[in-house]
Tab-separated table of C-alpha atoms and ligand atoms in Angstrom:
chain	number	residue	atom	x	y	z
A	142	MET	CA	-0.042	-0.071	0.141
A	143	ALA	CA	1.148	3.475	-0.762
A	144	LEU	CA	1.802	6.141	1.893
A	145	ARG	CA	-1.312	8.473	2.843
A	146	THR	CA	-0.618	11.814	1.509
A	147	LEU	CA	-2.074	15.273	2.547
A	148	ASP	CA	-4.997	15.179	0.230
A	149	SER	CA	-6.342	12.099	2.118
A	150	LEU	CA	-7.205	14.641	5.007
A	151	GLY	CA	-9.689	16.546	3.039
A	152	SER	CA	-10.391	20.149	3.641
A	153	LEU	CA	-7.848	21.849	5.911
A	154	ALA	CA	-9.439	25.173	6.491
A	155	GLY	CA	-10.188	25.554	10.248
A	156	LYS	CA	-8.724	22.325	11.347
A	157	ARG	CA	-6.285	22.023	14.176
A	158	VAL	CA	-3.451	20.078	12.372
A	159	ILE	CA	-0.456	18.676	14.388
A	160	VAL	CA	2.525	18.302	12.469
A	161	ARG	CA	5.274	16.037	13.814
A	162	VAL	CA	8.397	17.595	12.249
A	163	ASP	CA	12.208	16.822	12.916
A	164	PHE	CA	13.408	20.182	14.323
A	165	ASN	CA	16.431	18.487	16.018
A	166	VAL	CA	18.960	21.014	14.849
A	167	PRO	CA	22.480	21.435	16.047
A	168	LEU	CA	22.935	24.083	18.780
A	169	LYS	CA	25.886	25.832	20.196
A	170	GLU	CA	25.298	27.833	23.361
A	171	GLY	CA	21.632	28.204	22.512
A	172	VAL	CA	22.403	29.386	18.941
A	173	ILE	CA	21.276	27.255	15.893
A	174	THR	CA	24.363	26.161	13.726
A	175	ASP	CA	22.477	24.968	10.809
A	176	ASP	CA	18.942	25.626	10.221
A	177	GLY	CA	18.577	22.835	7.196
A	178	ARG	CA	16.138	20.672	9.179
A	179	ILE	CA	13.744	23.804	9.833
A	180	ARG	CA	13.980	24.828	6.228
A	181	ALA	CA	13.149	21.148	5.169
A	182	ALA	CA	9.904	21.432	7.104
A	183	LEU	CA	8.697	24.701	5.399
A	184	PRO	CA	7.111	23.251	2.398
A	185	THR	CA	4.586	21.357	4.431
A	186	LEU	CA	4.096	24.032	6.929
A	187	THR	CA	3.621	26.717	4.400
A	188	HIS	CA	1.169	24.459	2.521
A	189	LEU	CA	-1.061	23.842	5.638
A	190	LEU	CA	-0.887	27.349	6.656
A	191	ASN	CA	-1.963	28.762	3.112
A	192	ALA	CA	-4.842	26.231	3.194
A	193	GLY	CA	-6.291	27.872	6.486
A	194	ALA	CA	-5.088	25.240	8.836
A	195	ARG	CA	-4.441	26.100	12.579
A	196	VAL	CA	-0.946	24.491	12.893
A	197	ILE	CA	0.626	22.958	16.140
A	198	ALA	CA	4.080	21.904	15.342
A	199	CYS	CA	6.055	19.411	17.635
A	200	SER	CA	9.413	18.006	17.550
A	201	HIS	CA	12.231	16.476	19.705
A	202	LEU	CA	15.600	18.179	20.338
A	203	GLY	CA	18.715	16.427	21.435
A	204	ARG	CA	18.143	13.591	24.174
A	205	PRO	CA	16.661	15.152	27.232
A	206	ASP	CA	15.953	12.487	29.970
A	207	GLY	CA	12.186	12.638	29.799
A	208	ALA	CA	12.146	15.994	31.989
A	209	PRO	CA	12.424	19.566	31.000
A	210	ASP	CA	15.954	20.740	30.409
A	211	PRO	CA	16.561	24.381	29.224
A	212	LYS	CA	19.414	23.340	27.074
A	213	TYR	CA	17.162	21.497	24.763
A	214	SER	CA	14.422	24.019	24.464
A	215	LEU	CA	12.721	24.500	21.367
A	216	ALA	CA	12.222	28.229	21.995
A	217	PRO	CA	15.228	29.320	19.531
A	218	VAL	CA	13.820	27.074	17.003
A	219	ALA	CA	10.329	28.638	17.236
A	220	GLN	CA	12.119	32.088	16.975
A	221	ARG	CA	14.064	30.998	13.706
A	222	LEU	CA	10.904	29.315	12.056
A	223	SER	CA	9.151	32.834	12.633
A	224	GLU	CA	12.043	34.411	10.582
A	225	LEU	CA	11.975	31.672	7.791
A	226	LEU	CA	8.123	31.952	7.560
A	227	GLY	CA	8.135	35.708	7.879
A	228	ALA	CA	5.086	35.413	10.312
A	229	PRO	CA	4.551	35.133	14.083
A	230	VAL	CA	5.042	31.589	15.636
A	231	ALA	CA	3.548	31.285	19.130
A	232	PHE	CA	5.570	29.240	21.635
A	233	ALA	CA	4.405	26.985	24.506
A	234	ALA	CA	6.623	26.242	27.198
A	235	ASP	CA	5.124	22.819	27.751
A	236	THR	CA	4.216	20.212	25.444
A	237	VAL	CA	0.609	18.837	26.395
A	238	GLY	CA	0.004	21.119	29.613
A	239	ALA	CA	-1.957	24.397	30.000
A	240	GLU	CA	0.217	26.581	27.869
A	241	ALA	CA	0.180	24.088	24.881
A	242	GLN	CA	-3.722	23.709	25.237
A	243	ALA	CA	-3.850	27.614	25.307
A	244	ALA	CA	-1.602	28.103	22.375
A	245	ALA	CA	-3.547	25.343	20.302
A	246	SER	CA	-6.920	26.765	21.167
A	247	GLY	CA	-5.808	30.412	20.560
A	248	LEU	CA	-4.772	29.818	17.122
A	249	ASN	CA	-6.787	31.267	14.063
A	250	ASP	CA	-6.917	29.854	10.714
A	251	GLY	CA	-3.518	30.119	9.032
A	252	GLU	CA	-1.612	30.462	12.391
A	253	ILE	CA	0.983	28.337	13.938
A	254	ALA	CA	2.461	27.423	17.379
A	255	VAL	CA	5.326	25.391	18.448
A	256	ILE	CA	5.021	23.307	21.517
A	257	GLU	CA	7.982	22.373	23.804
A	258	ASN	CA	10.430	19.458	23.077
A	259	LEU	CA	8.358	16.230	22.900
A	260	ARG	CA	11.202	14.394	24.860
A	261	PHE	CA	10.644	16.451	27.913
A	262	ASN	CA	7.915	13.919	28.546
A	263	PRO	CA	8.908	10.297	29.464
A	264	GLY	CA	5.821	8.963	27.457
A	265	GLU	CA	7.326	10.144	24.275
A	266	THR	CA	10.184	7.483	23.978
A	267	ALA	CA	8.511	5.134	26.610
A	268	LYS	CA	9.092	1.406	25.748
A	269	ASP	CA	6.049	0.615	27.695
A	270	GLU	CA	3.109	0.867	25.372
A	271	THR	CA	0.596	1.946	27.841
A	272	GLU	CA	2.716	4.943	28.967
A	273	ARG	CA	3.418	5.801	25.360
A	274	ARG	CA	-0.224	5.783	24.394
A	275	ALA	CA	-1.331	7.828	27.406
A	276	PHE	CA	1.060	10.680	26.162
A	277	ALA	CA	-0.028	10.141	22.531
A	278	GLN	CA	-3.867	10.670	23.853
A	279	GLN	CA	-2.575	14.027	25.474
A	280	LEU	CA	-0.982	15.023	22.341
A	281	ALA	CA	-4.165	14.103	20.118
A	282	ALA	CA	-6.236	16.346	22.298
A	283	LEU	CA	-4.514	19.386	20.782
A	284	GLY	CA	-5.507	18.588	17.218
A	285	ASP	CA	-8.076	17.119	14.786
A	286	ALA	CA	-5.458	15.539	12.403
A	287	LEU	CA	-1.552	14.486	12.332
A	288	VAL	CA	0.792	15.355	9.477
A	289	SER	CA	3.705	13.323	9.943
A	290	ASP	CA	6.894	14.927	8.421
A	291	GLY	CA	9.834	14.122	10.674
A	292	PHE	CA	11.598	11.727	8.336
A	293	GLY	CA	14.553	11.632	10.908
A	294	VAL	CA	12.433	9.621	13.403
A	295	VAL	CA	10.152	7.341	11.250
A	296	HIS	CA	12.528	4.426	12.293
A	297	ARG	CA	11.324	5.106	16.023
A	298	LYS	CA	8.218	3.586	17.539
A	299	GLN	CA	7.529	6.698	19.748
A	300	ALA	CA	4.437	8.438	20.744
A	301	SER	CA	4.322	11.242	18.199
A	302	VAL	CA	5.626	9.305	15.449
A	303	TYR	CA	3.722	5.976	15.750
A	304	ASP	CA	0.852	5.899	18.282
A	305	LEU	CA	-0.430	9.553	17.660
A	306	ALA	CA	-0.771	8.580	13.993
A	307	GLU	CA	-3.008	5.693	14.980
A	308	ILE	CA	-5.313	7.909	17.128
A	309	LEU	CA	-5.801	10.816	14.627
A	310	PRO	CA	-6.579	10.885	11.040
A	311	SER	CA	-2.922	10.983	9.778
A	312	ALA	CA	-1.009	11.515	6.555
A	313	ALA	CA	2.691	12.104	5.480
A	314	GLY	CA	3.855	15.468	4.743
A	315	PHE	CA	5.793	16.477	1.715
A	316	LEU	CA	9.309	15.911	3.305
A	317	ILE	CA	8.491	12.277	4.130
A	318	GLU	CA	6.657	11.741	0.715
A	319	LYS	CA	9.856	12.952	-1.093
A	320	GLU	CA	12.232	10.931	1.079
A	321	VAL	CA	10.290	7.905	0.555
A	322	ASP	CA	9.992	8.321	-3.018
A	323	VAL	CA	13.712	8.882	-3.577
A	324	LEU	CA	14.845	6.022	-1.314
A	325	ASP	CA	12.334	3.794	-2.992
A	326	ARG	CA	14.112	4.502	-6.315
A	327	LEU	CA	17.429	3.477	-4.831
A	328	THR	CA	15.886	0.118	-3.774
A	329	GLU	CA	13.390	-0.802	-6.314
A	330	ASN	CA	14.083	-0.639	-10.089
A	331	PRO	CA	16.787	1.945	-10.055
A	332	ALA	CA	17.711	3.488	-13.479
A	333	ARG	CA	21.066	1.736	-14.433
A	334	PRO	CA	23.708	1.945	-14.146
A	335	TYR	CA	23.482	2.255	-10.349
A	336	ALA	CA	26.496	3.324	-8.364
A	337	VAL	CA	26.685	2.942	-4.421
A	338	VAL	CA	29.467	5.041	-2.875
A	339	LEU	CA	30.270	3.824	0.695
A	340	GLY	CA	32.676	5.568	3.125
A	341	GLY	CA	32.378	6.851	6.640
A	342	SER	CA	34.194	5.337	9.586
A	343	LYS	CA	33.388	1.834	10.263
A	344	VAL	CA	32.350	-1.083	8.009
A	345	SER	CA	30.211	-2.499	10.877
A	346	ASP	CA	27.981	0.326	10.895
A	347	LYS	CA	27.102	-0.272	7.294
A	348	LEU	CA	26.703	-4.054	6.997
A	349	GLY	CA	22.779	-3.845	6.603
A	350	VAL	CA	23.157	-1.397	3.781
A	351	ILE	CA	25.959	-3.266	2.071
A	352	GLU	CA	23.958	-6.466	2.174
A	353	HIS	CA	20.622	-5.027	0.917
A	354	LEU	CA	22.322	-2.812	-1.915
A	355	LEU	CA	24.944	-5.098	-3.041
A	356	PRO	CA	22.637	-7.326	-5.074
A	357	ARG	CA	20.886	-4.291	-6.443
A	358	ALA	CA	23.773	-2.079	-7.687
A	359	ASP	CA	25.984	-2.406	-10.734
A	360	LYS	CA	29.014	-0.947	-9.067
A	361	ILE	CA	30.091	-0.350	-5.356
A	362	LEU	CA	32.803	2.219	-4.362
A	363	VAL	CA	34.486	1.756	-1.123
A	364	GLY	CA	36.350	4.817	0.645
A	365	GLY	CA	36.612	6.261	4.091
A	366	GLY	CA	37.799	4.269	7.117
A	367	MET	CA	36.156	1.223	6.251
A	368	LEU	CA	38.408	0.906	3.066
A	369	PHE	CA	41.120	-0.368	5.202
A	370	THR	CA	39.365	-3.455	6.504
A	371	PHE	CA	38.830	-4.160	2.522
A	372	LEU	CA	42.490	-3.519	1.797
A	373	ALA	CA	43.427	-5.907	4.939
A	374	ALA	CA	40.987	-8.614	3.685
A	375	GLN	CA	42.966	-8.740	0.339
A	376	GLY	CA	46.209	-9.001	2.288
A	377	HIS	CA	47.582	-5.498	2.400
A	378	ALA	CA	49.234	-3.870	5.583
A	379	VAL	CA	47.428	-0.894	6.623
A	380	GLY	CA	49.598	0.605	9.328
A	381	LYS	CA	47.610	2.255	12.078
A	382	SER	CA	44.680	2.863	10.001
A	383	LEU	CA	41.080	2.222	11.155
A	384	LEU	CA	40.884	-1.727	10.899
A	385	GLU	CA	37.940	-3.885	11.964
A	386	ALA	CA	39.667	-7.277	12.354
A	387	ASP	CA	36.497	-8.877	13.337
A	388	GLN	CA	34.919	-7.845	10.209
A	389	LEU	CA	37.318	-9.400	7.817
A	390	ASP	CA	35.630	-12.599	7.166
A	391	THR	CA	32.507	-10.520	6.399
A	392	VAL	CA	34.259	-8.237	4.075
A	393	ARG	CA	35.704	-11.215	2.119
A	394	GLY	CA	32.201	-12.557	1.792
A	395	TYR	CA	31.366	-9.086	0.217
A	396	ILE	CA	34.279	-9.384	-2.260
A	397	ALA	CA	33.318	-12.937	-3.133
A	398	GLN	CA	29.649	-11.982	-3.504
A	399	ALA	CA	30.386	-8.963	-5.791
A	400	ALA	CA	32.389	-11.180	-8.187
A	401	GLU	CA	29.660	-13.969	-8.195
A	402	ARG	CA	27.039	-11.365	-9.066
A	403	GLY	CA	29.203	-9.425	-11.519
A	404	VAL	CA	28.962	-6.344	-9.499
A	405	GLU	CA	32.004	-4.050	-10.087
A	406	LEU	CA	33.908	-3.569	-6.692
A	407	LEU	CA	35.984	-0.514	-6.795
A	408	LEU	CA	38.427	-0.258	-4.201
A	409	PRO	CA	41.174	2.382	-3.700
A	410	THR	CA	44.493	1.896	-5.533
A	411	ASP	CA	46.180	4.770	-3.444
A	412	VAL	CA	45.422	6.556	-0.191
A	413	VAL	CA	46.710	9.516	1.697
A	414	VAL	CA	48.875	8.315	4.661
A	415	ALA	CA	49.661	10.694	7.584
A	416	ALA	CA	52.191	10.483	10.354
A	417	ALA	CA	49.423	11.079	13.008
A	418	PHE	CA	45.453	11.556	13.325
A	419	ALA	CA	45.863	15.414	13.362
A	420	ALA	CA	45.116	18.310	10.874
A	421	ASP	CA	48.611	19.336	10.652
A	422	ALA	CA	50.231	15.893	10.500
A	423	ALA	CA	52.936	15.152	7.842
A	424	HIS	CA	51.305	13.171	5.119
A	425	GLU	CA	51.860	11.685	1.570
A	426	VAL	CA	50.076	9.551	-0.979
A	427	ALA	CA	51.016	5.838	-1.138
A	428	ALA	CA	49.791	3.016	-3.297
A	429	VAL	CA	47.597	0.587	-1.444
A	430	ASP	CA	50.466	-1.999	-1.346
A	431	ALA	CA	52.897	0.515	0.010
A	432	ILE	CA	50.922	1.983	3.041
A	433	GLU	CA	53.746	1.098	5.529
A	434	VAL	CA	56.406	1.995	3.263
A	435	THR	CA	56.258	5.764	3.795
A	436	PRO	CA	58.556	7.931	6.095
A	437	PHE	CA	55.957	6.886	8.901
A	438	GLY	CA	56.549	3.077	8.455
A	439	ALA	CA	54.143	0.954	10.348
A	440	ASP	CA	52.768	3.951	12.136
A	441	GLY	CA	51.208	5.527	9.066
A	442	ILE	CA	47.423	6.270	9.247
A	443	GLY	CA	45.323	6.456	6.034
A	444	LEU	CA	43.102	9.350	6.263
A	445	ASP	CA	41.715	9.830	2.719
A	446	ILE	CA	41.547	8.145	-0.731
A	447	GLY	CA	44.301	9.027	-3.092
A	448	PRO	CA	44.134	11.246	-6.279
A	449	ASP	CA	44.294	8.312	-8.728
A	450	THR	CA	41.387	6.889	-6.614
A	451	ALA	CA	39.437	9.922	-6.524
A	452	ALA	CA	39.631	10.334	-10.224
A	453	ARG	CA	38.529	6.705	-10.722
A	454	PHE	CA	35.781	7.046	-8.395
A	455	ALA	CA	34.644	10.561	-10.310
A	456	ASP	CA	34.378	8.523	-13.433
A	457	ALA	CA	32.533	5.670	-12.185
A	458	ILE	CA	30.125	8.136	-10.319
A	459	ARG	CA	29.845	10.563	-13.309
A	460	SER	CA	28.865	7.654	-15.733
A	461	SER	CA	26.058	6.213	-13.498
A	462	THR	CA	22.471	7.316	-13.946
A	463	THR	CA	21.690	6.501	-10.314
A	464	VAL	CA	24.043	7.227	-7.526
A	465	PHE	CA	23.624	6.760	-3.800
A	466	TRP	CA	26.499	7.962	-1.549
A	467	ASN	CA	26.780	7.637	2.143
A	468	GLY	CA	29.890	8.259	4.103
A	469	PRO	CA	32.927	10.688	3.679
A	470	MET	CA	35.843	9.332	1.735
A	471	GLY	CA	38.338	10.465	4.389
A	472	VAL	CA	38.585	12.705	7.401
A	473	PHE	CA	36.934	15.658	5.546
A	474	GLU	CA	36.869	17.720	8.843
A	475	MET	CA	40.697	18.315	8.510
A	476	SER	CA	41.375	20.245	5.211
A	477	ALA	CA	44.447	18.176	4.441
A	478	PHE	CA	42.313	15.075	4.106
A	479	ALA	CA	39.021	16.309	2.428
A	480	ALA	CA	40.196	16.133	-1.161
A	481	GLY	CA	38.654	12.676	-1.726
A	482	THR	CA	35.280	13.550	-0.200
A	483	ARG	CA	35.295	16.736	-2.363
A	484	ALA	CA	36.138	14.870	-5.547
A	485	VAL	CA	33.228	12.591	-5.115
A	486	ALA	CA	30.836	15.354	-4.087
A	487	GLU	CA	31.667	17.226	-7.120
A	488	ALA	CA	31.184	14.045	-9.247
A	489	LEU	CA	27.739	13.465	-7.930
A	490	THR	CA	26.766	17.219	-8.994
A	491	GLU	CA	27.676	16.195	-12.475
A	492	VAL	CA	25.461	12.949	-12.654
A	493	ASP	CA	22.881	12.966	-15.471
A	494	GLY	CA	20.107	11.197	-13.449
A	495	LEU	CA	19.564	10.818	-9.768
A	496	SER	CA	22.225	11.563	-7.075
A	497	VAL	CA	21.436	11.135	-3.409
A	498	VAL	CA	23.561	11.996	-0.542
A	499	GLY	CA	22.561	10.029	2.769
A	500	GLY	CA	23.894	10.047	6.276
A	501	GLY	CA	24.472	13.019	8.891
A	502	ASP	CA	28.136	13.418	8.413
A	503	SER	CA	28.080	13.159	4.684
A	504	ALA	CA	25.159	15.749	4.465
A	505	ALA	CA	27.429	17.976	6.975
A	506	ALA	CA	30.632	17.341	4.641
A	507	VAL	CA	28.975	18.679	1.373
A	508	ARG	CA	27.678	21.728	2.926
A	509	GLN	CA	30.992	22.295	4.841
A	510	LEU	CA	32.800	21.961	1.544
A	511	GLY	CA	30.697	24.725	0.159
A	512	PHE	CA	28.142	22.628	-2.030
A	513	ALA	CA	24.684	23.799	-2.300
A	514	ASP	CA	21.812	21.454	-1.539
A	515	ASP	CA	20.321	21.871	-4.958
A	516	GLN	CA	23.466	20.700	-6.767
A	517	PHE	CA	22.199	17.156	-5.631
A	518	GLY	CA	19.226	15.375	-6.698
A	519	HIS	CA	18.466	14.751	-2.828
A	520	ILE	CA	20.204	15.083	0.347
A	521	SER	CA	18.468	12.957	2.681
A	522	THR	CA	17.445	14.588	6.143
A	523	GLY	CA	17.443	11.036	7.954
A	524	GLY	CA	20.620	9.766	9.046
A	525	GLY	CA	19.472	6.483	10.708
A	526	ALA	CA	16.085	6.492	9.158
A	527	SER	CA	17.327	6.574	5.576
A	528	LEU	CA	20.036	3.894	6.464
A	529	GLU	CA	17.451	1.565	7.900
A	530	PHE	CA	15.130	2.248	4.756
A	531	LEU	CA	18.072	1.112	2.675
A	532	GLU	CA	18.683	-1.911	4.682
A	533	GLY	CA	15.032	-2.888	3.877
A	534	LYS	CA	13.757	-2.679	7.175
A	535	LYS	CA	10.193	-1.995	7.979
A	536	LEU	CA	9.865	1.443	9.549
A	537	PRO	CA	7.024	2.045	12.334
A	538	GLY	CA	6.591	5.500	11.478
A	539	LEU	CA	6.033	4.954	7.639
A	540	GLU	CA	3.803	1.598	8.103
A	541	ILE	CA	1.483	3.434	10.378
A	542	LEU	CA	1.123	5.897	7.228
A	543	GLY	CA	0.325	3.039	5.025
A	544	TRP	CA	3.517	2.331	3.487
A	545	GLU	CA	4.504	-1.235	2.824
A	546	ASN	CA	7.980	-2.254	1.553
B	79	LIG	P1	27.633	9.232	7.969
B	79	LIG	O1	27.056	9.883	9.268
B	79	LIG	O2	27.370	10.086	6.591
B	79	LIG	O3	26.770	7.853	7.749
B	79	LIG	P2	29.762	7.882	9.138
B	79	LIG	O4	29.196	8.557	10.525
B	79	LIG	O5	29.809	6.637	8.911
B	79	LIG	O6	29.155	8.811	7.874
B	79	LIG	O7	31.209	8.370	9.219
B	79	LIG	C1	31.766	9.976	8.968
B	79	LIG	C2	33.041	9.836	9.732
B	79	LIG	O8	34.029	9.133	9.184
B	79	LIG	C3	33.623	11.353	9.599
B	79	LIG	O9	33.878	11.894	10.957
B	79	LIG	C4	34.986	11.075	9.076
B	79	LIG	O10	35.933	11.868	9.649
B	79	LIG	C5	35.192	9.649	9.381
B	79	LIG	N1	36.369	8.987	8.359
B	79	LIG	C6	36.184	9.116	7.231
B	79	LIG	N2	37.395	8.432	6.601
B	79	LIG	C7	38.150	7.970	7.782
B	79	LIG	C8	39.488	7.311	7.885
B	79	LIG	N3	40.065	7.001	6.837
B	79	LIG	N4	39.741	7.306	9.137
B	79	LIG	C9	39.080	7.315	10.234
B	79	LIG	N5	37.786	8.062	9.994
B	79	LIG	C10	37.444	8.457	8.955
B	80	LIG	MG1	27.611	9.661	11.065
């Protein structure tokens, strides 16, 4: 069955619509350092407001311990949202208490309120179903319908994501609709050739994704910290690079599976080896069979893919019609080791087809390197949620909206 979309809710004018968004933005001393998630919620919020709905927006922020904690207040988010909408945004300093009730009932058509952090209430994330339900009932009292648009939390069976969607008439917002549409094109009948580019820190974080996408892809490109476990599996010495010895057999299995299925597995031919894990560490390019044959010997640490590899990867990406990329190619946070990630990002912007960036650090990397969101087909807003979707898992927050995978 397909996802229930906004039109399934009928006329929105005068309706009190609770919108579950993902306003979990990074904060530094109370200041929002990246408002991407607030911007991602705007299409749905604007649509509802223009249609005359009375909007009650709710979200979690950080991991407060089921109790109010000023550090995780949504007040700065409400402020920023008001700036982005160019309209007043009411703010309730509680989630389902007197303030929230007053804020919800005080709305006129086309007005919006933000209620305080859902996770200030233990019921939001409670494992106990009765406790979770009770909190969802309190939330439900604030509205007539639910629009679920926090893609970043759809893999969680939580009160506002799951139970509330069962209590009130509910539908997916535009963000969830777009995420599901794009991620589905990466798993079902992708336009070929289809390249999957994997990096990041550990192979053990990505086993589910590799297993699900390997049989579906035409090419798999491996960079990032995980590449060293692949190189070690092929018998190369990797110095002090990130190596997961307990995954060697698993990785050998992937190499064999790729060969059997005729999936092209592109592994690095050269890497950037550094004297230490530090931004100003001495470093040089080494072939993958000579990682320990630099001035740093067996102490060398591989922190990026090398220039030959970056060029090969860029070619393989540009010549694909569907590309999914998760995981930086190197320690992009240090400029000396960002070239591989930059080259891959650049190549994705040149894809004639669908290019998708997934993963929290990967999204941060492309923005930090100066790319604009619209240079890519899609940058997923869900770290864990998009990976679980691509692992083929059933996500409670999507199933409850009618989605079946
Ligand atoms: P994402 O959040 O996009 O899924 P990950 O969390 O898996 O990505 O990995 C991101 C991290 O991987 C980055 O902080 C980056 O510094 C690190 N990384 C990339 N290459 C290496 C490497 N060669 N050695 C150690 N860490 C690496
Ligand atoms: Mg990460």
